[in-house]
Short mmCIF file of C-alpha atoms in Angstrom, two decimals:
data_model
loop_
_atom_site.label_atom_id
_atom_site.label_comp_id
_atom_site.label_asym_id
_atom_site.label_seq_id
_atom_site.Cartn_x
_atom_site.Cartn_y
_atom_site.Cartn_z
CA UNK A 2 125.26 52.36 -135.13
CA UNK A 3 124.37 51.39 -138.28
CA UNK A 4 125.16 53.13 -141.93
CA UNK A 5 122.52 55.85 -143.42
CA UNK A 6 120.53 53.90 -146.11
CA UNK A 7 120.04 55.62 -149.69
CA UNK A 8 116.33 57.20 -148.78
CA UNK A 9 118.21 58.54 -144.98
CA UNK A 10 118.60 62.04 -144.55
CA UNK A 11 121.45 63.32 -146.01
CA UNK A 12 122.78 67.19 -145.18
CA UNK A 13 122.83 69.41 -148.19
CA UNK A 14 125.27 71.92 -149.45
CA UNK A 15 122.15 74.20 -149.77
CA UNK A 16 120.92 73.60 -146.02
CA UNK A 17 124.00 74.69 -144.94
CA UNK A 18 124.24 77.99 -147.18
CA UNK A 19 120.81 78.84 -146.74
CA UNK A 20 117.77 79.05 -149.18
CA UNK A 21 119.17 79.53 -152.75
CA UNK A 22 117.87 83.02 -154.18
CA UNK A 23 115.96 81.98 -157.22
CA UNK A 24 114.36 79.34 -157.94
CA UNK A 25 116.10 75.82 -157.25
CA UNK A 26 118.86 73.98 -159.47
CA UNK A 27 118.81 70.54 -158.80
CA UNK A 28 121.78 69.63 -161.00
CA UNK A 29 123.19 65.89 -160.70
CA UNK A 30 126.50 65.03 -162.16
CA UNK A 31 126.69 61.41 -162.59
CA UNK A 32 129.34 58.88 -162.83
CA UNK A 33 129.97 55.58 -163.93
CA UNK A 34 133.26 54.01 -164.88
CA UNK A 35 131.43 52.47 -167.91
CA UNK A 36 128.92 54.49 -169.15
CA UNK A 37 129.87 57.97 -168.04
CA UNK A 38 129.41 60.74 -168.55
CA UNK A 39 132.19 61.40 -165.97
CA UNK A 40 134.37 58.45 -165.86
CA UNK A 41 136.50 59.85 -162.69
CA UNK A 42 134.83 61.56 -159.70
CA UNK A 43 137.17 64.20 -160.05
CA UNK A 44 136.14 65.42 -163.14
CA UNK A 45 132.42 65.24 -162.17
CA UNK A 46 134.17 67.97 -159.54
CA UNK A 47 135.91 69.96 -161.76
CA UNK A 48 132.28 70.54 -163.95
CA UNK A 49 130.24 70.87 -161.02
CA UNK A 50 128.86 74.62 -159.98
CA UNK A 51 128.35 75.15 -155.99
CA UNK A 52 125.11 73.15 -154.95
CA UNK A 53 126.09 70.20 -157.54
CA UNK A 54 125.23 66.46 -156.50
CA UNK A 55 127.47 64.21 -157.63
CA UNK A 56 126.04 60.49 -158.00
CA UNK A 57 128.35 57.82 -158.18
CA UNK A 58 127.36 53.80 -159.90
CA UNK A 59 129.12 51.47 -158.09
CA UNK A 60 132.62 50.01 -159.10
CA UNK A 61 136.23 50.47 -158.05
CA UNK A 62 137.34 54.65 -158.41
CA UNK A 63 141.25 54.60 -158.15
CA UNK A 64 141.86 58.30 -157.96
CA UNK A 65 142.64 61.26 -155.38
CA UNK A 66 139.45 63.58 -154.74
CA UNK A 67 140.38 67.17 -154.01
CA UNK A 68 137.31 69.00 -153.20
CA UNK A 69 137.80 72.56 -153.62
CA UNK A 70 133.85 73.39 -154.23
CA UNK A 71 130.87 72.75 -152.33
CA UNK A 72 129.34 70.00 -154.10
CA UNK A 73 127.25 66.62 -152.50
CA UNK A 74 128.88 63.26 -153.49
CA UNK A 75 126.88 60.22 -152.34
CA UNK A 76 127.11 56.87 -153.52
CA UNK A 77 124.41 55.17 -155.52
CA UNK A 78 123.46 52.17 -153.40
CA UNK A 79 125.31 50.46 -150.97
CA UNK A 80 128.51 51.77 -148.67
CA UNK A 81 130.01 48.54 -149.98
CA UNK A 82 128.95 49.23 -153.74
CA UNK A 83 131.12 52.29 -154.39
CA UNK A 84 135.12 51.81 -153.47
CA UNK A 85 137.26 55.06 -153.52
CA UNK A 86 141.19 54.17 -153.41
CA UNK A 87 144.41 55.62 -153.72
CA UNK A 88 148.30 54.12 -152.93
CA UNK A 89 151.21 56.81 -152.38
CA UNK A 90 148.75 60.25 -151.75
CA UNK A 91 145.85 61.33 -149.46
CA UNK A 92 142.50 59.76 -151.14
CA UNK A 93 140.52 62.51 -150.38
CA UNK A 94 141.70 66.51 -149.59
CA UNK A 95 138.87 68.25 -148.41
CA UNK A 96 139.14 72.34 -148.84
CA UNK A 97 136.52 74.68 -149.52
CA UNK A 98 133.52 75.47 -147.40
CA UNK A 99 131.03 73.06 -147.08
CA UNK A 100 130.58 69.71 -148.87
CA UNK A 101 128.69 66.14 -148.22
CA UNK A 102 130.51 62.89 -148.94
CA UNK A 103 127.75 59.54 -148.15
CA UNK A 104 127.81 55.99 -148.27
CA UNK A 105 131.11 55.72 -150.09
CA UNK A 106 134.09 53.38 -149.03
CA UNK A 107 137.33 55.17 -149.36
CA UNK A 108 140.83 53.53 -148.78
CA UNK A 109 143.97 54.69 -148.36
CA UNK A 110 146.82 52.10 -149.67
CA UNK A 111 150.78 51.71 -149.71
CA UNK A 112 153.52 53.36 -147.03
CA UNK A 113 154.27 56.53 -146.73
CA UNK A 114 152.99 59.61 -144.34
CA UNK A 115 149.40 59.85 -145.94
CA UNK A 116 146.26 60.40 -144.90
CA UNK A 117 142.78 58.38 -146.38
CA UNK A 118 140.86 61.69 -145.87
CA UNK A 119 142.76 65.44 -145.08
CA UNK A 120 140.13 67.98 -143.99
CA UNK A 121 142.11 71.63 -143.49
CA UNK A 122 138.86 73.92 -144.11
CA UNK A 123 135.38 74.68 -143.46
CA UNK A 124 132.49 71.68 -142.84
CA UNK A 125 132.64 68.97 -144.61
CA UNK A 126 129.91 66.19 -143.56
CA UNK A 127 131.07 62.34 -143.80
CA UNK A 128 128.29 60.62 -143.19
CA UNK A 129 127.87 56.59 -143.71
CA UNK A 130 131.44 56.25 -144.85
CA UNK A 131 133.73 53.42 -144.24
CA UNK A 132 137.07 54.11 -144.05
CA UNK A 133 140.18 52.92 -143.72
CA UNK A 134 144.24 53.45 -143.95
CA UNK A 135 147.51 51.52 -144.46
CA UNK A 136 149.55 55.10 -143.60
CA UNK A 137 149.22 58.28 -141.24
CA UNK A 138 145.46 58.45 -140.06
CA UNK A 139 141.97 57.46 -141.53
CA UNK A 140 140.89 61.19 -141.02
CA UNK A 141 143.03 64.44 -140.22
CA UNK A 142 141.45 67.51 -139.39
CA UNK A 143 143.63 70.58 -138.54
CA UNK A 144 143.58 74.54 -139.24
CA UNK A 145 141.89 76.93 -137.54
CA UNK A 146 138.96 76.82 -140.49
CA UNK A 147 138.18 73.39 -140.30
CA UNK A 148 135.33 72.09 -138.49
CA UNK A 149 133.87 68.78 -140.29
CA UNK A 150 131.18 66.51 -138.95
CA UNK A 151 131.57 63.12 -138.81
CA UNK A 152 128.71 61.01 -138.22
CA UNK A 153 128.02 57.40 -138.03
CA UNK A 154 130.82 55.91 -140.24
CA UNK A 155 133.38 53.07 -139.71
CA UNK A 156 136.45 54.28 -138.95
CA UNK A 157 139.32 51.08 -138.98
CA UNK A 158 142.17 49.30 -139.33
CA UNK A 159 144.47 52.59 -140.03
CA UNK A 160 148.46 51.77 -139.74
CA UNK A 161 147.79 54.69 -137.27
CA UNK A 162 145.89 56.76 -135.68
CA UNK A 163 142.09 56.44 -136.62
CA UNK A 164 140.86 60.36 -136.79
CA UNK A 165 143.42 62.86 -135.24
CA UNK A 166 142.27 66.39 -134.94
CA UNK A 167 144.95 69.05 -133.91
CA UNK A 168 146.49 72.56 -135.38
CA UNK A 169 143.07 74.36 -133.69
CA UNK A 170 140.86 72.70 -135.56
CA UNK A 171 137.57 71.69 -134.35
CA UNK A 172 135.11 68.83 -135.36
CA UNK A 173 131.75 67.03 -134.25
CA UNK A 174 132.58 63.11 -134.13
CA UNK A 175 129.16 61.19 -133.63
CA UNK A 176 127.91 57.49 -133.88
CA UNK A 177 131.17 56.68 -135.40
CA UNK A 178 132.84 52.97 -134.85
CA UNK A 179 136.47 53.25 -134.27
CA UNK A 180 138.30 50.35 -134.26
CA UNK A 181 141.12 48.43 -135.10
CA UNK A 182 144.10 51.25 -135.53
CA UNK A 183 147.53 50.91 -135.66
CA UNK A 184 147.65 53.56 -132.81
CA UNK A 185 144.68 55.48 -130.59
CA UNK A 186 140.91 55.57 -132.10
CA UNK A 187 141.29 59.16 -131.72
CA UNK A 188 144.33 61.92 -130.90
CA UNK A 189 143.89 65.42 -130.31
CA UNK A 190 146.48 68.06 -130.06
CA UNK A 191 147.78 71.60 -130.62
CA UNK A 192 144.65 73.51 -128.88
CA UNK A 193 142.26 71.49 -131.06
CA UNK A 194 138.71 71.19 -129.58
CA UNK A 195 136.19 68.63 -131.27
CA UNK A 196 133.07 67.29 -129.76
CA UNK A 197 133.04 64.05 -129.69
CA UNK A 198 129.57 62.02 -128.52
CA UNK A 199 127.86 58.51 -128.69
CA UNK A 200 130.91 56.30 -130.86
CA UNK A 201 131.98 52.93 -130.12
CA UNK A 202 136.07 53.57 -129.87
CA UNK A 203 137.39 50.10 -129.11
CA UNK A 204 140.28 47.15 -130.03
CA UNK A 205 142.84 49.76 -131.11
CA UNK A 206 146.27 48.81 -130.58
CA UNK A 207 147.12 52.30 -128.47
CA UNK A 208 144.30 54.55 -126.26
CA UNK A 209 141.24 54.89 -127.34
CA UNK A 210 141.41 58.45 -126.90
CA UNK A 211 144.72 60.16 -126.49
CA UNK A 212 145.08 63.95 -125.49
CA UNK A 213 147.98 66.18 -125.18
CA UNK A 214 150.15 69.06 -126.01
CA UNK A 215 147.20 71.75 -125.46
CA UNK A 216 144.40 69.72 -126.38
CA UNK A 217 140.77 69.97 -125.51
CA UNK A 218 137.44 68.54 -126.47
CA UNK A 219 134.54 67.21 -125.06
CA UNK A 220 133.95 63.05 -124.52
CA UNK A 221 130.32 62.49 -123.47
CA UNK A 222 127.87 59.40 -123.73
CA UNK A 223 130.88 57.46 -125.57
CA UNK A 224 131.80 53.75 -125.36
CA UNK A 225 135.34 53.17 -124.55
CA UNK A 226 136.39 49.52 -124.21
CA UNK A 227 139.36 47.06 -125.41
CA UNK A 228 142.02 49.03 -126.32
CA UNK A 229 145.60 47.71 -125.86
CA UNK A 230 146.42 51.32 -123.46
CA UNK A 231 144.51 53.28 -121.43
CA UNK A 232 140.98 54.14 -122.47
CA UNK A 233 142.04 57.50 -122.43
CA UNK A 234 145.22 59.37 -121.67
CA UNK A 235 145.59 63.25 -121.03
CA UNK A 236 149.23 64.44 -120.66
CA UNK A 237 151.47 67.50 -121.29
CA UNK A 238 148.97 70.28 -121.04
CA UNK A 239 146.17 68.28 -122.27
CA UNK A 240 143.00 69.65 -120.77
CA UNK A 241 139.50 67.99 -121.97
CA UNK A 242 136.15 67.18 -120.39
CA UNK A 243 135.44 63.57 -119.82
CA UNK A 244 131.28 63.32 -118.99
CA UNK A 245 128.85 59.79 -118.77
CA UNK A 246 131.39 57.32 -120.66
CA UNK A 247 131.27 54.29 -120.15
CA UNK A 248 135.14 52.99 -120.06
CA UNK A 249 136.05 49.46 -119.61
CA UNK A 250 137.79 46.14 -120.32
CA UNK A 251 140.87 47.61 -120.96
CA UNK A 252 142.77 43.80 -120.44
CA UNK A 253 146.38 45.08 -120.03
CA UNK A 254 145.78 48.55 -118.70
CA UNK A 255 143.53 50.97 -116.80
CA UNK A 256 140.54 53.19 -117.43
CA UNK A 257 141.72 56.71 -117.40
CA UNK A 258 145.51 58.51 -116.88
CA UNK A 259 146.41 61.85 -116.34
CA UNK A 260 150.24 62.34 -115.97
CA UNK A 261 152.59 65.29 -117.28
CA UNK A 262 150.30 68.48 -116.57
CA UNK A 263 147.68 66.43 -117.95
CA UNK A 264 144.38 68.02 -116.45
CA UNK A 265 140.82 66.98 -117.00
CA UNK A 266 137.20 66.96 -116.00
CA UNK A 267 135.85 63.78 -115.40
CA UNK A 268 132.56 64.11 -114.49
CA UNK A 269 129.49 61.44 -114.14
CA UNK A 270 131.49 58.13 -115.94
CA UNK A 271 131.22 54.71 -115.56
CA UNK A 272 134.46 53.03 -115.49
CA UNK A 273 135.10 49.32 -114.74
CA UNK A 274 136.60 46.21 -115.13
CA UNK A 275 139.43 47.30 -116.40
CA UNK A 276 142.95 45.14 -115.50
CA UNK A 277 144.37 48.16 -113.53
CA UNK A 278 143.32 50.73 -111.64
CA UNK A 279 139.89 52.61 -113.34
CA UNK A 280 141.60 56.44 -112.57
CA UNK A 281 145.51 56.85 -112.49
CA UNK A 282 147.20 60.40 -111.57
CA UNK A 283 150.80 60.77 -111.47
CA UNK A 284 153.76 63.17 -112.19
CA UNK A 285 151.56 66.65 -111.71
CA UNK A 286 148.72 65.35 -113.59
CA UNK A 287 145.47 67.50 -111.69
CA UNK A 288 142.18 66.38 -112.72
CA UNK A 289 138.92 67.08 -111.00
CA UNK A 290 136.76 64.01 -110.63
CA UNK A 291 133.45 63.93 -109.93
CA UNK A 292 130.21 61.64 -109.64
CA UNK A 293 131.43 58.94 -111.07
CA UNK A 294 131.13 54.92 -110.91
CA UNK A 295 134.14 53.24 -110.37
CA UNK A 296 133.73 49.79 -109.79
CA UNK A 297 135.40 45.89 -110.41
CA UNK A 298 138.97 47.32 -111.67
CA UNK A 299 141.54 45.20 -111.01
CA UNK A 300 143.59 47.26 -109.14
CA UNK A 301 142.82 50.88 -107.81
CA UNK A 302 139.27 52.64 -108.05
CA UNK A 303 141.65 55.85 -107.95
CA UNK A 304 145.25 55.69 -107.68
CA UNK A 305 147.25 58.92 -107.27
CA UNK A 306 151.03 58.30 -107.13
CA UNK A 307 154.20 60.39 -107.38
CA UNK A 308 153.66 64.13 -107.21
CA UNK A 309 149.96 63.96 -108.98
CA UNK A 310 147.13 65.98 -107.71
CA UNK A 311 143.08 65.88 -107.83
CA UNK A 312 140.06 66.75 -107.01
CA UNK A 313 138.00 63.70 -106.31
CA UNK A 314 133.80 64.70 -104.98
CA UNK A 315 131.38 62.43 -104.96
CA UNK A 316 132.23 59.30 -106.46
CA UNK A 317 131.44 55.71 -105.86
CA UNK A 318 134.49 53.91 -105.85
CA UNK A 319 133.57 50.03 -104.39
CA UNK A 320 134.02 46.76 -105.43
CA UNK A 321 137.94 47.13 -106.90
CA UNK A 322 140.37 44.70 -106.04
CA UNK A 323 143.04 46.02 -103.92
CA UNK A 324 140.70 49.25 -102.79
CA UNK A 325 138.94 52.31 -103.71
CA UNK A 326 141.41 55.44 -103.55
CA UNK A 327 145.06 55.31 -103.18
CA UNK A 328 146.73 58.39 -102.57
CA UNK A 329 150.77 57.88 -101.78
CA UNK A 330 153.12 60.17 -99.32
CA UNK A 331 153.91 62.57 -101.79
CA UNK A 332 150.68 63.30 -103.45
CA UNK A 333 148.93 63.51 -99.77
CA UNK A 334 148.77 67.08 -99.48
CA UNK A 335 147.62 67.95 -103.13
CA UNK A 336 144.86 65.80 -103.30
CA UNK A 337 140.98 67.02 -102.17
CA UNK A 338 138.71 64.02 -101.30
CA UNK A 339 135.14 64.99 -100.22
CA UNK A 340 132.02 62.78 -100.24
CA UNK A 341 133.50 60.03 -101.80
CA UNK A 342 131.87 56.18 -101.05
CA UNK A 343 134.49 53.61 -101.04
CA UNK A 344 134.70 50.04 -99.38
#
């Protein structure tokens, strides 16, 4: 999980367009804050023609980036060497078609309802980014258009919620650590639907992944563990697929709930040792839960409880300790359980 190093491969604006007609203009813009030519990234922006790379020396950049072209902005050395930072506004607005943003540090500082990076359009790739927020969220995503990738940065100590994706927007989240936020690693919402694969989500102070209000997405081959809630929570018409996480250590809560029309597929996990039960259904949550480990939670393996419903095929749900599935009165009848080992 660590950060791309300067000679990595880095996606350009030019792979994603397609061959240039022509032959190739291989334009850098570069800036330093002492020897220019562009003092501010921003103005290295507002010279740049589609295609530009933008090079940025290392030093301290206080200034708000709107990209509104596709340009490539990478830092010259280091993540650490090249510190983007704003206090009372976004510190980066992302909103034009494609676009590349590498081994920069960007920081969001001061109160208010802000975001460090806003992404409303088209595919912008973070890549080898650390980032971080006092206000709103690290990274939002949201309109239909946008669809960023974001791949193997450090995503932390945001006042809330680490990357929240909603409004129908989609995303690929990948290799990403996500820890330390003021609220859930991630939140998705309004019919969004990112892909989210292979991240370390852990010690935030809500969920680690929190889904509701119409939201979908895809959690597979993720790491899950330490968060002060659930590792992940589906509720009010929340609907995503949950496929060979591992989940666990939650120290004050359990492994997965689905409550409130929460549904989900939960397919092939392994979930254990967390302080409650590793599955919890309740209050017309319906998930359908199959093939998976559940194993050495303190309470429950599954524990469905007033008025949920489930599907449950196929798991292995020993060694918990009070039991392996719990299905009260009331949920009795609206619960399938077929093939299911439990001690």
């Amino acid at each position: 999980g660590g950060l791309p190093a300067l000679g990595d491969s880095i996606v350009s604006v030019e792979g994603l367009m397609g061959a240039p007609q022509g032959p190739p203009v291989d334009t850098i813009l570069r800036v330093n804050q002492h020897e220019g030519p562009f003092m501010k990234i921003q103005d290295a922006i507002r010279a740049a023609k589609v295609g530009d790379k933008i090079l940025v020396a290392p030093g301290r950049y206080q200034e708000t980036i709107r990209i509104d072209r596709p340009v490539e902005i990478m830092g010259d050395g280091h993540v650490t060497d090249v510190i983007v930072e704003s206090s009372g506004k976004d510190t980066l607005v992302f909103e034009t078609d494609f676009g590349v943003i590498a081994r920069i540090t960007l920081r969001q500082r001061g109160t208010g309802f802000w975001n460090c990076i806003d992404c409303v359009a088209g595919q912008l790739n973070l890549e080898g980014c650390d980032v971080s927020s006092q206000s709103l969220t690290c990274i939002s995503v949201h309109k239909k258009e946008a669809r960023p990738r974001i791949w193997r940065n450090r995503i932390h100590d945001c006042g809330g919620v680490g990357i929240y994706v909603y409004d129908s927007a989609s995303a690929t989240i990948e290799d990403n650590d996500i820890y330390n936020n003021g609220q859930s690693g991630i939140e998705i919402s309004e019919g969004a639907n990112p892909e989210i694969s292979f991240n370390r989500i852990r010690d935030n102070s809500q969920h680690g992944v929190l889904v509701h209000d119409n939201g979908k997405g895809e959690l597979r081959d993720n790491e899950i563990f330490k968060n002060n809630l659930a590792g992940i929570e589906v509720r009010e018409s929340g609907n995503p697929k949950i496929v060979r996480n591992k989940i666990y250590q939650h120290e004050s809560s359990g492994g997965i709930y689905i409550h409130h029309y929460g549904r989900a597929m939960i397919e092939k996990n392994d979930i254990y040792r967390n302080s409650l039960s590793g599955v919890t259904v309740w209050k017309s949550g319906k998930p359908i839960c199959k093939q998976n480990r559940i194993s050495r939670n303190g309470e429950y393996g599954i524990h469905v409880k007033d008025g949920g419903w489930g599907t449950f095929e196929e798991n292995d749900v020993r060694s918990n300790g009070r039991g392996g599935l719990l299905v009260t009165l009331e949920s009795q009848l609206k619960v399938v359980q077929e093939r299911n080992l439990i001690d």
